[in-house]
Coordinates of C-alpha atoms and ligand atoms in Angstrom, one line a residue:
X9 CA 19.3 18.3 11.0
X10 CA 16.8 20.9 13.0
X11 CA 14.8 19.0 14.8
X12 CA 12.8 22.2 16.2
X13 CA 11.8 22.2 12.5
X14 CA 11.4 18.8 11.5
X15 CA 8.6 18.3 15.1
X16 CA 7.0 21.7 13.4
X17 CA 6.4 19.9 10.4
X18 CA 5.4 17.0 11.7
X19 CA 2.9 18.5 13.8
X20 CA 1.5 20.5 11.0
X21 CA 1.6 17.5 9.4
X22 CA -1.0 16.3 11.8
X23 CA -3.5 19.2 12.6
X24 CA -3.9 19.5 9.1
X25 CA -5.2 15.8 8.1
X26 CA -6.9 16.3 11.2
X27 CA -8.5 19.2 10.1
X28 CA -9.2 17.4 6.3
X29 CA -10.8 14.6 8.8
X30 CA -13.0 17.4 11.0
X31 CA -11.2 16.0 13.6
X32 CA -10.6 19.1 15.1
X33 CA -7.4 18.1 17.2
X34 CA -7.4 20.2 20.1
X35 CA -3.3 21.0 20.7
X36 CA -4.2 22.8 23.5
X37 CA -5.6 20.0 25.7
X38 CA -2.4 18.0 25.4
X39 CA -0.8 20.3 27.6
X40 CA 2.3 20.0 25.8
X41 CA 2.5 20.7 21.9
X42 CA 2.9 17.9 20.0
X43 CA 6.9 19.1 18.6
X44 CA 7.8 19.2 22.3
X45 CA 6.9 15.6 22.7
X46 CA 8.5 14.7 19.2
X47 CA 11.7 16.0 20.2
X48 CA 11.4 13.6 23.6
X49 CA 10.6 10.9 21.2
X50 CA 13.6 11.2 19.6
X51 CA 16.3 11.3 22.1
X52 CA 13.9 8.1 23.6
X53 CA 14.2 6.3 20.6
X54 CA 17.7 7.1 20.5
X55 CA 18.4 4.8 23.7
X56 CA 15.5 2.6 22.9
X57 CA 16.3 -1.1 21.1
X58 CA 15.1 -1.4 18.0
X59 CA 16.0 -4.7 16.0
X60 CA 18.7 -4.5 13.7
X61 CA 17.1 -3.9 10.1
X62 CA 20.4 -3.0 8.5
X63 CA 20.0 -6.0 6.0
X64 CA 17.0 -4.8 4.4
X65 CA 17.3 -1.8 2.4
X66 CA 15.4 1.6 2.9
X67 CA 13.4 4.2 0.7
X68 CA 15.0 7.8 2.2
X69 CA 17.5 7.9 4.4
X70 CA 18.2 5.6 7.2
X71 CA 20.3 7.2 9.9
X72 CA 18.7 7.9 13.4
X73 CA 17.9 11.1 13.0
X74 CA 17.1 11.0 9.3
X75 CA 14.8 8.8 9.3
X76 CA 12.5 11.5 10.8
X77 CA 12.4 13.2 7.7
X78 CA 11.9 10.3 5.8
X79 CA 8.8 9.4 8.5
X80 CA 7.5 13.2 7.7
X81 CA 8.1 12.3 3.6
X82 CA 5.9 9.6 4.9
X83 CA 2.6 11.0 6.6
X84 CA 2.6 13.3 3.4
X85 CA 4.0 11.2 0.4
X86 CA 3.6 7.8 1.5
X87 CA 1.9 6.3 -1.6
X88 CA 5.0 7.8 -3.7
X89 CA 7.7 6.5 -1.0
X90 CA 5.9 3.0 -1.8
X91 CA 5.4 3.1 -5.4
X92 CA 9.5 3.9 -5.2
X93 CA 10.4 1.2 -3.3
X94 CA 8.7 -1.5 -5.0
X95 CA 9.9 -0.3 -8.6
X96 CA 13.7 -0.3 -6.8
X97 CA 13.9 -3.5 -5.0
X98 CA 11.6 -5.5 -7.6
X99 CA 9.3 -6.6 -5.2
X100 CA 11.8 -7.6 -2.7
X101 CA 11.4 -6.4 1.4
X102 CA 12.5 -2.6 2.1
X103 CA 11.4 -0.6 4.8
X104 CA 9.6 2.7 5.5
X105 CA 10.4 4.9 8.3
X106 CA 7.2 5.8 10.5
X107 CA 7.7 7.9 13.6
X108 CA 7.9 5.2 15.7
X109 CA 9.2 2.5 14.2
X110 CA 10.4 0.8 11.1
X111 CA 7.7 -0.6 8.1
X112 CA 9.0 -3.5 6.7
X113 CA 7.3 -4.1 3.2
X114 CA 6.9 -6.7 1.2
X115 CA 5.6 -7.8 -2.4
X116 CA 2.6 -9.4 -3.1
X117 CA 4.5 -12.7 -3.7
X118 CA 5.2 -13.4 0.0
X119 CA 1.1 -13.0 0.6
X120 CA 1.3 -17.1 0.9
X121 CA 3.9 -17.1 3.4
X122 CA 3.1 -14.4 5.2
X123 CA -0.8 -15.7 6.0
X124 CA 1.2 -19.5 6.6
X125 CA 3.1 -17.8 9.1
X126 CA 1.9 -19.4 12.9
X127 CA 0.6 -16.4 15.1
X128 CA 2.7 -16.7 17.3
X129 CA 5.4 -15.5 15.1
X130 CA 3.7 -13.8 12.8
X131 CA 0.9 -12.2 15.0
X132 CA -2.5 -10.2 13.2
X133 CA -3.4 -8.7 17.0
X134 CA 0.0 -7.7 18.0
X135 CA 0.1 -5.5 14.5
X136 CA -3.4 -4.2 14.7
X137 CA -3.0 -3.1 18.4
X138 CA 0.1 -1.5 17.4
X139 CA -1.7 0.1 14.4
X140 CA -4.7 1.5 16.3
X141 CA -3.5 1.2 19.5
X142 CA -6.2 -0.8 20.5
X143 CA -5.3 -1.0 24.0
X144 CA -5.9 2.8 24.3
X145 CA -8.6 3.4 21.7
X146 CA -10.5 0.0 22.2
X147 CA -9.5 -1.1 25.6
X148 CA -7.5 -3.5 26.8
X149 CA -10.4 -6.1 27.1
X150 CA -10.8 -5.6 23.3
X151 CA -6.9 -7.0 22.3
X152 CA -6.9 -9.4 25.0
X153 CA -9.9 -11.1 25.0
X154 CA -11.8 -10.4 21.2
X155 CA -14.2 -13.7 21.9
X156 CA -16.9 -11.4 19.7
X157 CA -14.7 -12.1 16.7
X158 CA -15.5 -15.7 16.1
X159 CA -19.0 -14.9 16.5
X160 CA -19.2 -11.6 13.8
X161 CA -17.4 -14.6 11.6
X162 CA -19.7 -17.5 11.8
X163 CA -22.8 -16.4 13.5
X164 CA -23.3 -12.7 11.8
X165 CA -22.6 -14.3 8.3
X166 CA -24.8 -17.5 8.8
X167 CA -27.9 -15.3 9.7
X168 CA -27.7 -12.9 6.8
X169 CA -30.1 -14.8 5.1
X170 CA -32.6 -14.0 8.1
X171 CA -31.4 -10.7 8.4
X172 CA -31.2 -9.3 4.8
X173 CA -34.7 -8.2 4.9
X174 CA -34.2 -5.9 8.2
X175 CA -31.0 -5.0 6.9
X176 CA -32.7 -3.4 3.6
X177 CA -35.8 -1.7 5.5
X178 CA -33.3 0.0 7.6
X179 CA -31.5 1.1 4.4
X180 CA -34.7 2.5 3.0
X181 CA -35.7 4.0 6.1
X182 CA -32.3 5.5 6.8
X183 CA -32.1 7.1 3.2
X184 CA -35.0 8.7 3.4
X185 CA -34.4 10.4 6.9
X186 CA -31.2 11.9 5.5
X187 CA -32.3 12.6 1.7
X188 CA -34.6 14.9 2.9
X189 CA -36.1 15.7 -1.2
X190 CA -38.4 17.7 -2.8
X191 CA -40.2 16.7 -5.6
X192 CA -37.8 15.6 -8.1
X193 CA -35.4 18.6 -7.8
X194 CA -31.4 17.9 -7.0
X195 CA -30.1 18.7 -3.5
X196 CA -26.8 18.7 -2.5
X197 CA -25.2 16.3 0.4
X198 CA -22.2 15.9 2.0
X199 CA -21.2 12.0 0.7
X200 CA -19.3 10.6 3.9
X201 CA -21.8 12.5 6.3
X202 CA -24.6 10.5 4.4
X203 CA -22.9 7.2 4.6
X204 CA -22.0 7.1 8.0
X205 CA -25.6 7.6 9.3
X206 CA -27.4 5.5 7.0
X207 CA -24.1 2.7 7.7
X208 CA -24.4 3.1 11.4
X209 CA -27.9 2.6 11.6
X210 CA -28.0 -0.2 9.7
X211 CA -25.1 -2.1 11.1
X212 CA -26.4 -1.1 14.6
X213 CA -30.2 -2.6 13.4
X214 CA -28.1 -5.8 13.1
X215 CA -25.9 -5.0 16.5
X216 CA -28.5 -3.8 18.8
X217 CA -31.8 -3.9 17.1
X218 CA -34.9 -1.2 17.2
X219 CA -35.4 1.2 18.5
X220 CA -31.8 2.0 19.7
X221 CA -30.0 1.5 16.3
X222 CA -32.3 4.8 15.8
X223 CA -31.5 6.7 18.9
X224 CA -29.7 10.2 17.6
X225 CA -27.4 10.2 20.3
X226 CA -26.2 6.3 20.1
X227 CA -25.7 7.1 16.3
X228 CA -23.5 10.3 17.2
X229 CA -21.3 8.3 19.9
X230 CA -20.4 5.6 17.4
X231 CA -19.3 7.6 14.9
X232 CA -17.6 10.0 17.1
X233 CA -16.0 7.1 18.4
X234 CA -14.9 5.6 15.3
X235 CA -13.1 9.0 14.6
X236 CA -11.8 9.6 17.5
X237 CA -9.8 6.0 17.3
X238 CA -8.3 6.7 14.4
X239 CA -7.3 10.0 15.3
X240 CA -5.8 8.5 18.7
X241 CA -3.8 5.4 17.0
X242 CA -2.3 8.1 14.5
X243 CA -1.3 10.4 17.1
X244 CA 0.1 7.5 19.7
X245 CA 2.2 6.4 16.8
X246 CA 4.3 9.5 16.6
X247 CA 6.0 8.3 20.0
X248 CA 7.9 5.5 20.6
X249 CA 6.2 2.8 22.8
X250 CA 6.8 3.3 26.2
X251 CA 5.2 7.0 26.1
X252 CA 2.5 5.9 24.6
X253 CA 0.1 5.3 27.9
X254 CA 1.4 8.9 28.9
X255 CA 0.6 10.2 25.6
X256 CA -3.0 8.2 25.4
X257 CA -4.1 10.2 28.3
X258 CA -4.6 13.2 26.7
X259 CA -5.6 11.7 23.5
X260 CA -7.9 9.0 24.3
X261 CA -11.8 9.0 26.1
X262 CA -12.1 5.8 26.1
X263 CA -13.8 6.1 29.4
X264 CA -15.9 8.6 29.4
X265 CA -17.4 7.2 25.4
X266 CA -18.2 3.7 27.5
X267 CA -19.9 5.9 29.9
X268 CA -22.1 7.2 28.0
X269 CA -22.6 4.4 25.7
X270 CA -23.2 2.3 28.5
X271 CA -26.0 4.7 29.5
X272 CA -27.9 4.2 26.3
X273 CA -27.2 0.1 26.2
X274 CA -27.0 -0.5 30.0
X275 CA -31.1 -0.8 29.7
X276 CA -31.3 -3.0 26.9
X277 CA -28.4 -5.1 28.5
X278 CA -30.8 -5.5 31.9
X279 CA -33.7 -6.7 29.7
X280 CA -32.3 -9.2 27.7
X281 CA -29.9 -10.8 30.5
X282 CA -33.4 -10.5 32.9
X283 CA -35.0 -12.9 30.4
X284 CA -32.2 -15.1 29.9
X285 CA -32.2 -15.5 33.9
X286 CA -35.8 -16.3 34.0
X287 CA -36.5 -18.3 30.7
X288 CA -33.5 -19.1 29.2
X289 CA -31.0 -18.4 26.1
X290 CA -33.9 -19.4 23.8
X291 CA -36.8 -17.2 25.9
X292 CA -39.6 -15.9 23.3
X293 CA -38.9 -12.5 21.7
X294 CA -35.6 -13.1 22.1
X295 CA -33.8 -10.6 19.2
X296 CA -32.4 -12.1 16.8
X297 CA -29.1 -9.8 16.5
X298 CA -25.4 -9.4 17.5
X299 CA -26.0 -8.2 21.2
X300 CA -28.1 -11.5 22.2
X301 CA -25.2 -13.6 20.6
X302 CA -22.3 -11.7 22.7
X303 CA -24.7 -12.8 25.4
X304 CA -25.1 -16.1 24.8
X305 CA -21.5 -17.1 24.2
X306 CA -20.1 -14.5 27.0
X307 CA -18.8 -15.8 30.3
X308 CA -17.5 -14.3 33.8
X309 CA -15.8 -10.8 33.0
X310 CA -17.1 -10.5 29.3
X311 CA -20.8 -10.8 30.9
X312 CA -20.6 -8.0 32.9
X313 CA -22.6 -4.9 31.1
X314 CA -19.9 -2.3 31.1
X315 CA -17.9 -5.0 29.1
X316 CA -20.5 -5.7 26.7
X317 CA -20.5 -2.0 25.9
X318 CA -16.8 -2.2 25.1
X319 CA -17.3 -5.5 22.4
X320 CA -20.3 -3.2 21.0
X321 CA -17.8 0.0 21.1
X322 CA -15.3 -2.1 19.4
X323 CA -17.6 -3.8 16.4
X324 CA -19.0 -0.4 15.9
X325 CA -15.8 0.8 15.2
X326 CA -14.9 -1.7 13.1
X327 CA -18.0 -1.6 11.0
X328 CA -18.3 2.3 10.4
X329 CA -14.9 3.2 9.8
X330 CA -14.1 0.7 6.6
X331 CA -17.7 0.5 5.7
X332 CA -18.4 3.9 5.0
X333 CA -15.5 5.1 3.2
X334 CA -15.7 2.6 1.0
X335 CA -19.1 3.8 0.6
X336 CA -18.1 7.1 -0.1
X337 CA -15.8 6.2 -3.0
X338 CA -18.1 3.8 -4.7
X339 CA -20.7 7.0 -4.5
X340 CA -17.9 9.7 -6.0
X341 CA -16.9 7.4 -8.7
X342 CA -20.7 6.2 -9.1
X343 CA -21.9 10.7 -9.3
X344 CA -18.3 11.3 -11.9
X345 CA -19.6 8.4 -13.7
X346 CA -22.9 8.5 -14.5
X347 CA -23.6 6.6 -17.5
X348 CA -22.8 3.3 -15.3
X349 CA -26.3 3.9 -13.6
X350 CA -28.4 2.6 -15.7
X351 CA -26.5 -0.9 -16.0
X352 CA -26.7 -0.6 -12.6
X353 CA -30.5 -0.3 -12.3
X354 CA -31.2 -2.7 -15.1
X355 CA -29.5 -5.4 -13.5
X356 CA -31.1 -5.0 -9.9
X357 CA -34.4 -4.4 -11.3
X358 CA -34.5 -7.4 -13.5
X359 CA -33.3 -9.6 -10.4
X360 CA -35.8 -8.2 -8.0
X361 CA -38.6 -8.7 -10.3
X362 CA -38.2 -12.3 -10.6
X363 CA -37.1 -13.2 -7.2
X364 CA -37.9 -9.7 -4.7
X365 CA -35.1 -8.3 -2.2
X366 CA -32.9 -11.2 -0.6
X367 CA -30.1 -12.6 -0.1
X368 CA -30.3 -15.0 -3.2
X369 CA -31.1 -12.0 -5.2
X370 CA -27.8 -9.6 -4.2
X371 CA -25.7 -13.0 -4.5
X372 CA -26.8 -12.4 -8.3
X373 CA -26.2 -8.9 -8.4
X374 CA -23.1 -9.3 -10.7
X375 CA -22.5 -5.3 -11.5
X376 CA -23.3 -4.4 -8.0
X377 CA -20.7 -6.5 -6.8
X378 CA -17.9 -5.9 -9.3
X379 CA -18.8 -2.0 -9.0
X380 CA -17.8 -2.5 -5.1
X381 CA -14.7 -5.0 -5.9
X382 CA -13.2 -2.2 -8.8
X383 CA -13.1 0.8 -6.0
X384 CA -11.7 -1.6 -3.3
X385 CA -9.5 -2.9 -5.6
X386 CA -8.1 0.9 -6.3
X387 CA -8.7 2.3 -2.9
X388 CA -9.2 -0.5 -0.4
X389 CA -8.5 1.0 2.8
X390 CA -5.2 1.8 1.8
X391 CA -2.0 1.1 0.2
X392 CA -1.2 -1.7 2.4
X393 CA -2.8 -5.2 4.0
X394 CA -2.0 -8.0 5.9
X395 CA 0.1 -6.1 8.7
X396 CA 1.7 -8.8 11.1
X397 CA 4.1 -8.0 14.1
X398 CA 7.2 -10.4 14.5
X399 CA 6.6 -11.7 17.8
X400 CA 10.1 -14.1 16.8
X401 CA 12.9 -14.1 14.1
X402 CA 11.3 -15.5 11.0
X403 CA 13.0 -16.2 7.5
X404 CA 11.4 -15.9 4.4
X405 CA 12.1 -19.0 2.0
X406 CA 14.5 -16.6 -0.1
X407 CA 16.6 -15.8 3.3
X408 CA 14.9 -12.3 3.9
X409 CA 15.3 -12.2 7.7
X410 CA 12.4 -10.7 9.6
X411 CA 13.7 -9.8 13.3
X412 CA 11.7 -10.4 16.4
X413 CA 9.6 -7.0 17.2
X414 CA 9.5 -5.6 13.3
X415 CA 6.1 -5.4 11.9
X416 CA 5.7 -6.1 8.2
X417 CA 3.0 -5.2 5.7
X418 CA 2.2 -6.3 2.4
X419 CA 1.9 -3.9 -1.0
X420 CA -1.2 -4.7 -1.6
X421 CA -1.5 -1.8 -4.1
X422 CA 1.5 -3.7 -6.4
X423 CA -1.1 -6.3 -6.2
X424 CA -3.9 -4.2 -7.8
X425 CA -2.0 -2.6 -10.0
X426 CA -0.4 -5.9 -11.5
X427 CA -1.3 -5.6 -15.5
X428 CA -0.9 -9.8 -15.8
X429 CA -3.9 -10.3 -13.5
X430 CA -5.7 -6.4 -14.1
X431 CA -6.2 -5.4 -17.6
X432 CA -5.4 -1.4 -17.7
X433 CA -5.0 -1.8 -14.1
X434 CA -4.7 2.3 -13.6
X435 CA -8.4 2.7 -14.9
X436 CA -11.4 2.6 -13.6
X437 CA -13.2 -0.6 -14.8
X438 CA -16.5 -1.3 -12.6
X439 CA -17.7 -3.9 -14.2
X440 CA -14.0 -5.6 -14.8
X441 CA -15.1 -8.4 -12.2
X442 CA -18.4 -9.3 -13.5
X443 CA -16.6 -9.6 -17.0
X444 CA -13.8 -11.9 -15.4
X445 CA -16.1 -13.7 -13.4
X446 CA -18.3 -14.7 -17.4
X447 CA -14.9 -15.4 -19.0
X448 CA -13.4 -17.7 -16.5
X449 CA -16.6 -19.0 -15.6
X450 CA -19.0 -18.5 -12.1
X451 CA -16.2 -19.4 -9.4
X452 CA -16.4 -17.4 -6.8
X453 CA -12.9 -16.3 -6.9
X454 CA -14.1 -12.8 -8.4
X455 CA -16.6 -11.9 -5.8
X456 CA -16.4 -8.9 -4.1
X457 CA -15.8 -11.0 -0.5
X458 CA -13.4 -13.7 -1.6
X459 CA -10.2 -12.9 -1.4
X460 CA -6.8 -14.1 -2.6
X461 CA -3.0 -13.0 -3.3
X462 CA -4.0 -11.0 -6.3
X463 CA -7.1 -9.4 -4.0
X464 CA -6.4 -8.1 -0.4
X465 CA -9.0 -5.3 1.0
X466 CA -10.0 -7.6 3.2
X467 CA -6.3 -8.9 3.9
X468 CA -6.3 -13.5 3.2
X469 CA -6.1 -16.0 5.2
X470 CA -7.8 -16.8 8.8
X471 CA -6.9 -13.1 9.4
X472 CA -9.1 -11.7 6.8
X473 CA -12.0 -9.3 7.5
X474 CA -14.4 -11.7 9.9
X475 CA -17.2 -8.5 9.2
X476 CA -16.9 -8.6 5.4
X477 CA -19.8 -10.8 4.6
X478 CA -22.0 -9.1 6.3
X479 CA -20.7 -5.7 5.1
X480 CA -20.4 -6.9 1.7
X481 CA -24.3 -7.6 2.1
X482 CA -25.0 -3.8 3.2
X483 CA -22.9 -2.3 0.6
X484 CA -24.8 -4.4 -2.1
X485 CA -27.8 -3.6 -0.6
X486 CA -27.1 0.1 -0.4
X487 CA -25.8 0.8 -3.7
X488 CA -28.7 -1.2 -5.4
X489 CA -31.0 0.9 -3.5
X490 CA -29.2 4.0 -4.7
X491 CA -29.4 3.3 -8.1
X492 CA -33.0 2.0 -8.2
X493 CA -34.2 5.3 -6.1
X494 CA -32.0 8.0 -7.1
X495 CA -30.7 9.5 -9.4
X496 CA -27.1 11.0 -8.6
X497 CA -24.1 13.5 -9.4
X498 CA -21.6 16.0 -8.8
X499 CA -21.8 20.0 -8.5
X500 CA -21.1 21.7 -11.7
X501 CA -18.5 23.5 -10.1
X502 CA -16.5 20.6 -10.1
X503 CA -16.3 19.7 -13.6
X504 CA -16.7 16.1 -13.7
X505 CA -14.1 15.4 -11.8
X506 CA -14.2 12.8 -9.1
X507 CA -13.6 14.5 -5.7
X508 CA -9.5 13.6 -5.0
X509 CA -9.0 11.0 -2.2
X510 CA -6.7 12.2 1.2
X511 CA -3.5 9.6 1.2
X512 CA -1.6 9.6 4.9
X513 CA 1.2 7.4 5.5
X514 CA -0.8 4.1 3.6
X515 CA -3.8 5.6 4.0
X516 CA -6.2 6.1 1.4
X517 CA -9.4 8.1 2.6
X518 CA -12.3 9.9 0.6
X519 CA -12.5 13.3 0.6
X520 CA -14.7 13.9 3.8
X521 CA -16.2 17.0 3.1
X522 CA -17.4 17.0 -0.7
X523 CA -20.4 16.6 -1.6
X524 CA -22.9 15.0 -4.0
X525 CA -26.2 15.6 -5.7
X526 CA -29.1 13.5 -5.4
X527 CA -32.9 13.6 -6.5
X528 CA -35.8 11.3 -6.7
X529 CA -34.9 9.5 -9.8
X530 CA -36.9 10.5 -12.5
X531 CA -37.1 8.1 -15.6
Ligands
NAG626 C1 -14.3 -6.1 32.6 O1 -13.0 -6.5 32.1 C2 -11.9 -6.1 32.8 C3 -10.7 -6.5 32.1 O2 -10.6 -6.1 30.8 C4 -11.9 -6.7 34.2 O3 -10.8 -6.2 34.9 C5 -13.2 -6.3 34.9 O4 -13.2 -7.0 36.1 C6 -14.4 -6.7 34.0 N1 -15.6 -6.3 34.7 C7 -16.3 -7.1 35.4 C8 -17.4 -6.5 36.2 O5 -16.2 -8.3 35.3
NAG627 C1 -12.6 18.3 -0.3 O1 -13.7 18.7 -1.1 C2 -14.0 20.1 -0.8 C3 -15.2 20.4 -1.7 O2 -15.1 20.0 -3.0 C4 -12.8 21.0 -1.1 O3 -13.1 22.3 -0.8 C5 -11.7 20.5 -0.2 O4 -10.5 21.3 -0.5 C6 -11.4 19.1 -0.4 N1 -10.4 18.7 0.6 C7 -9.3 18.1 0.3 C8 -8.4 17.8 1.4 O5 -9.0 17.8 -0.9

């Protein structure tokens, strides 16, 4: 085994779906190349404990030193290494080397187990921080403490109602500024570049309000942010645990992004905590948005500003990462597929002229939805859902044994793909959902935010997504717009066919650089 040439790859490997990404991953700055610190990694893991997961059986080779082809087979063929180890063991667990540790996988029929599993043996946070890294990307106040979670679940989602009407001018708005169009010629746009601005503004209308959800500069912070996360958790991952704060250092600006973020929210911060200290929580003019309920429900540490920056750094993330790539499929799919436009606009058009733009209306937006469901459903996020960390031993009921400090997640694509729940599950079916939801009559089980073992974007279980009402509601609200104002498609030059997606490890991204056409629409 040449390791020299197996850290090569790896970091090749790296720059490039940093480079697909524009993530520009600047080798230099770490000081030491990222092979030289692969090669540590692997005489450290060599000495480090890793529970013994010599019962459950592997796709590619399982030795030591092995395995670090199989993680490379990974990063570049992961979908493939996935797709082989559910057709080999049947469903059953197997695991996936990553660079750092062992991926435990397991078929869509443990999903009930799995979200009945206590968290403190099958822990959500301990999983996600070792995903992202939280503690380096997010801070260490954002995995320890997340008391804004709670309140994105029940107090975002209950004031969507309220909200839907600022939630849709800002769409409007924020389409306009960045479709600049003549006339009713076609101009060309890069999709995910699109996306994030008009998602960012509009998720930060709800976060921060007017006129800062506006500001240029708060806009490019969040979304460098949200890039630079990811790009940190992927790289942090390639070392074993202990090096990771060593590593994180040269990967990571946590602090100097709350800096500056702070500088823009520090002001708005003063003012609102000024008139909750003269007259009241409930004091008049009080906006009505995600930064006056942190406020509201914060105590001792989370109350001080610099904090609150981090909560709004953190939900920021959260929101303009997932939200926009699933954005920028449903638009690809919606510019290859054009015919599905005018459905589209018929349906929203008939709603809105009996009952305007609200939340009632896009509740009844049964296309819309489905349209948003089908690409999650083929995309999601990514391959996988519902990652949980072993914090102790835990058996399945068929005697699959689960060590303490092994981190399992579930094949959420063998879910999708299942042809007993999906008719022609490989195709492309937008409207499959709407049609399932009139033959098995209006339960809400087919909605594009509920979400059960046969349906996990948004994971199950107290775990799932707490933002996906709320983003649900901007994605509606968006692709209506879309339909009802433009009219959309791809560059000649690529022959109809639907820009291919980037797939790392159990990744599933968009492409990020394609773009689309647009122009006022004109029938
Ligand atoms: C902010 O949170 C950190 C812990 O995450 C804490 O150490 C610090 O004291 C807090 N800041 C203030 C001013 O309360
Ligand atoms: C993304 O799309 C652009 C433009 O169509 C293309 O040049 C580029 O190669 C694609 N990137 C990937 C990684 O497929």
């Amino acid at each position: 085994m040449d390791l020299t040439r197996l850290s090569e790859q790896a970091a090749e490997r790296i720059e490039k779906f940093s480079a697909n990404l524009n993530l520009n991953l600047d080798m230099s700055r770490t000081g030491l190349g990222i092979g030289g610190l692969l090669m540590l990694a692997l005489v450290a893991k060599k000495i480090s404990e890793q529970p013994d997961l010599s019962k459950i059986p592997t796709v590619g080779p399982s030795g030591m030193l092995s395995s670090y082809a199989g993680a490379i087979r990974y990063m570049k063929n992961g979908k493939e290494m996935l797709l082989e180890g559910f057709a080999k063991y049947g469903g059953k667990p197997f695991r996936i080397p990553t660079a750092n540790h062992w991926l435990i996988i397991v078929g869509p029929k443990y999903v009930e187990e799995v979200r009945k599993a206590p968290d403190n043996v099958l822990s959500f946070l301990e999983a996600t921080n070792d995903l992202l890294r939280v503690e380096y990307t997010l801070g260490p106040r954002i995995h320890h403490d997340p008391f804004h979670i709670p309140i994105i679940r029940s107090q975002l989602t209950r004031s969507l109602g309220v909200l839907c009407t600022d939630i849709r001018d800002e769409i409007v708005t924020a389409f306009n500024d960045e479709l600049p169009l003549k006339g009713h010629e076609w101009s060309e746009f890069t999709a995910l570049k699109v996306v994030q601005q008009v998602v960012c503004r509009t998720s930060n209308r709800i976060f921060v309000g007017l006129p800062l959800c506006r500001d240029p500069e708060w806009r490019a912070l969040n979304i460098k942010h949200t890039l630079d996360v990811v790009k940190a958790g992927a790289v942090i991952n390639l070392f074993p645990n202990f090096m990771a704060p060593f590593v994180a250092q040269f990967m990571t600006n946590v602090p100097a992004t709350v800096n500056n973020a702070y500088k823009h929210l520090r002001p708005v911060i003063d003012e609102r905590l000024k008139a909750v200290a003269e007259y009241g929580k409930d004091y008049p003019g009080r906006p009505n948005d995600l930064l006056s309920w942190l406020i509201d429900d914060a105590e001792g540490q989370q109350l001080d500003p610099r904090n609150l920056t981090l909560y709004m750094l953190a939900v920021n993330f959260a929101a303009i990462h997932t939200t926009s790539m699933s954005f920028t499929h449903v638009l690809f799919s919606l510019a290859a597929n054009p015919q599905y436009i005018k459905p589209l606009r018929e349906e929203v058009e008939t709603i809105v002229a009996a009952e305007g733009w609200s939340k009632a209306a896009l509740g009844k937006m049964r296309k819309i939805d489905s349209f948003l469901k089908e690409e999650q459903r083929r995309f999601g996020i990514g391959s996988l859902s519902m990652g949980r960390k072993a914090l102790q031993d835990f058996t399945f009921s068929d005697g699959t044994f689960i060590p303490k400090g092994s981190t399992l997640s579930v094949a959420s694509f063998a879910a999708h793909l299942d042809e007993r729940v999906y008719k022609n599950a490989e195709a492309f079916d937008p409207f499959r959902f709407a049609e399932m939801r009139e033959e098995e009559g209006e339960g809400v089980k087919h909605h594009f935010v509920s979400t059960n073992p046969e349906y996990l974007p948004f994971g199950h279980g107290r775990h799932a997504c707490p933002g996906r009402f709320f983003a649900a509601n901007e994605l509606k609200s968006m692709l209506a717009h879309i339909v009802t104002e433009y009219d959309i498609k791809l560059a000649d030059e690529a022959g109809g066919q639907r820009p291919a997606n980037i797939l790392f490890g159990g990744s599933v991204v968009p492409n990020q650089t394609a773009k689309v056409l647009f122009r006022k629409r004109v029938d």
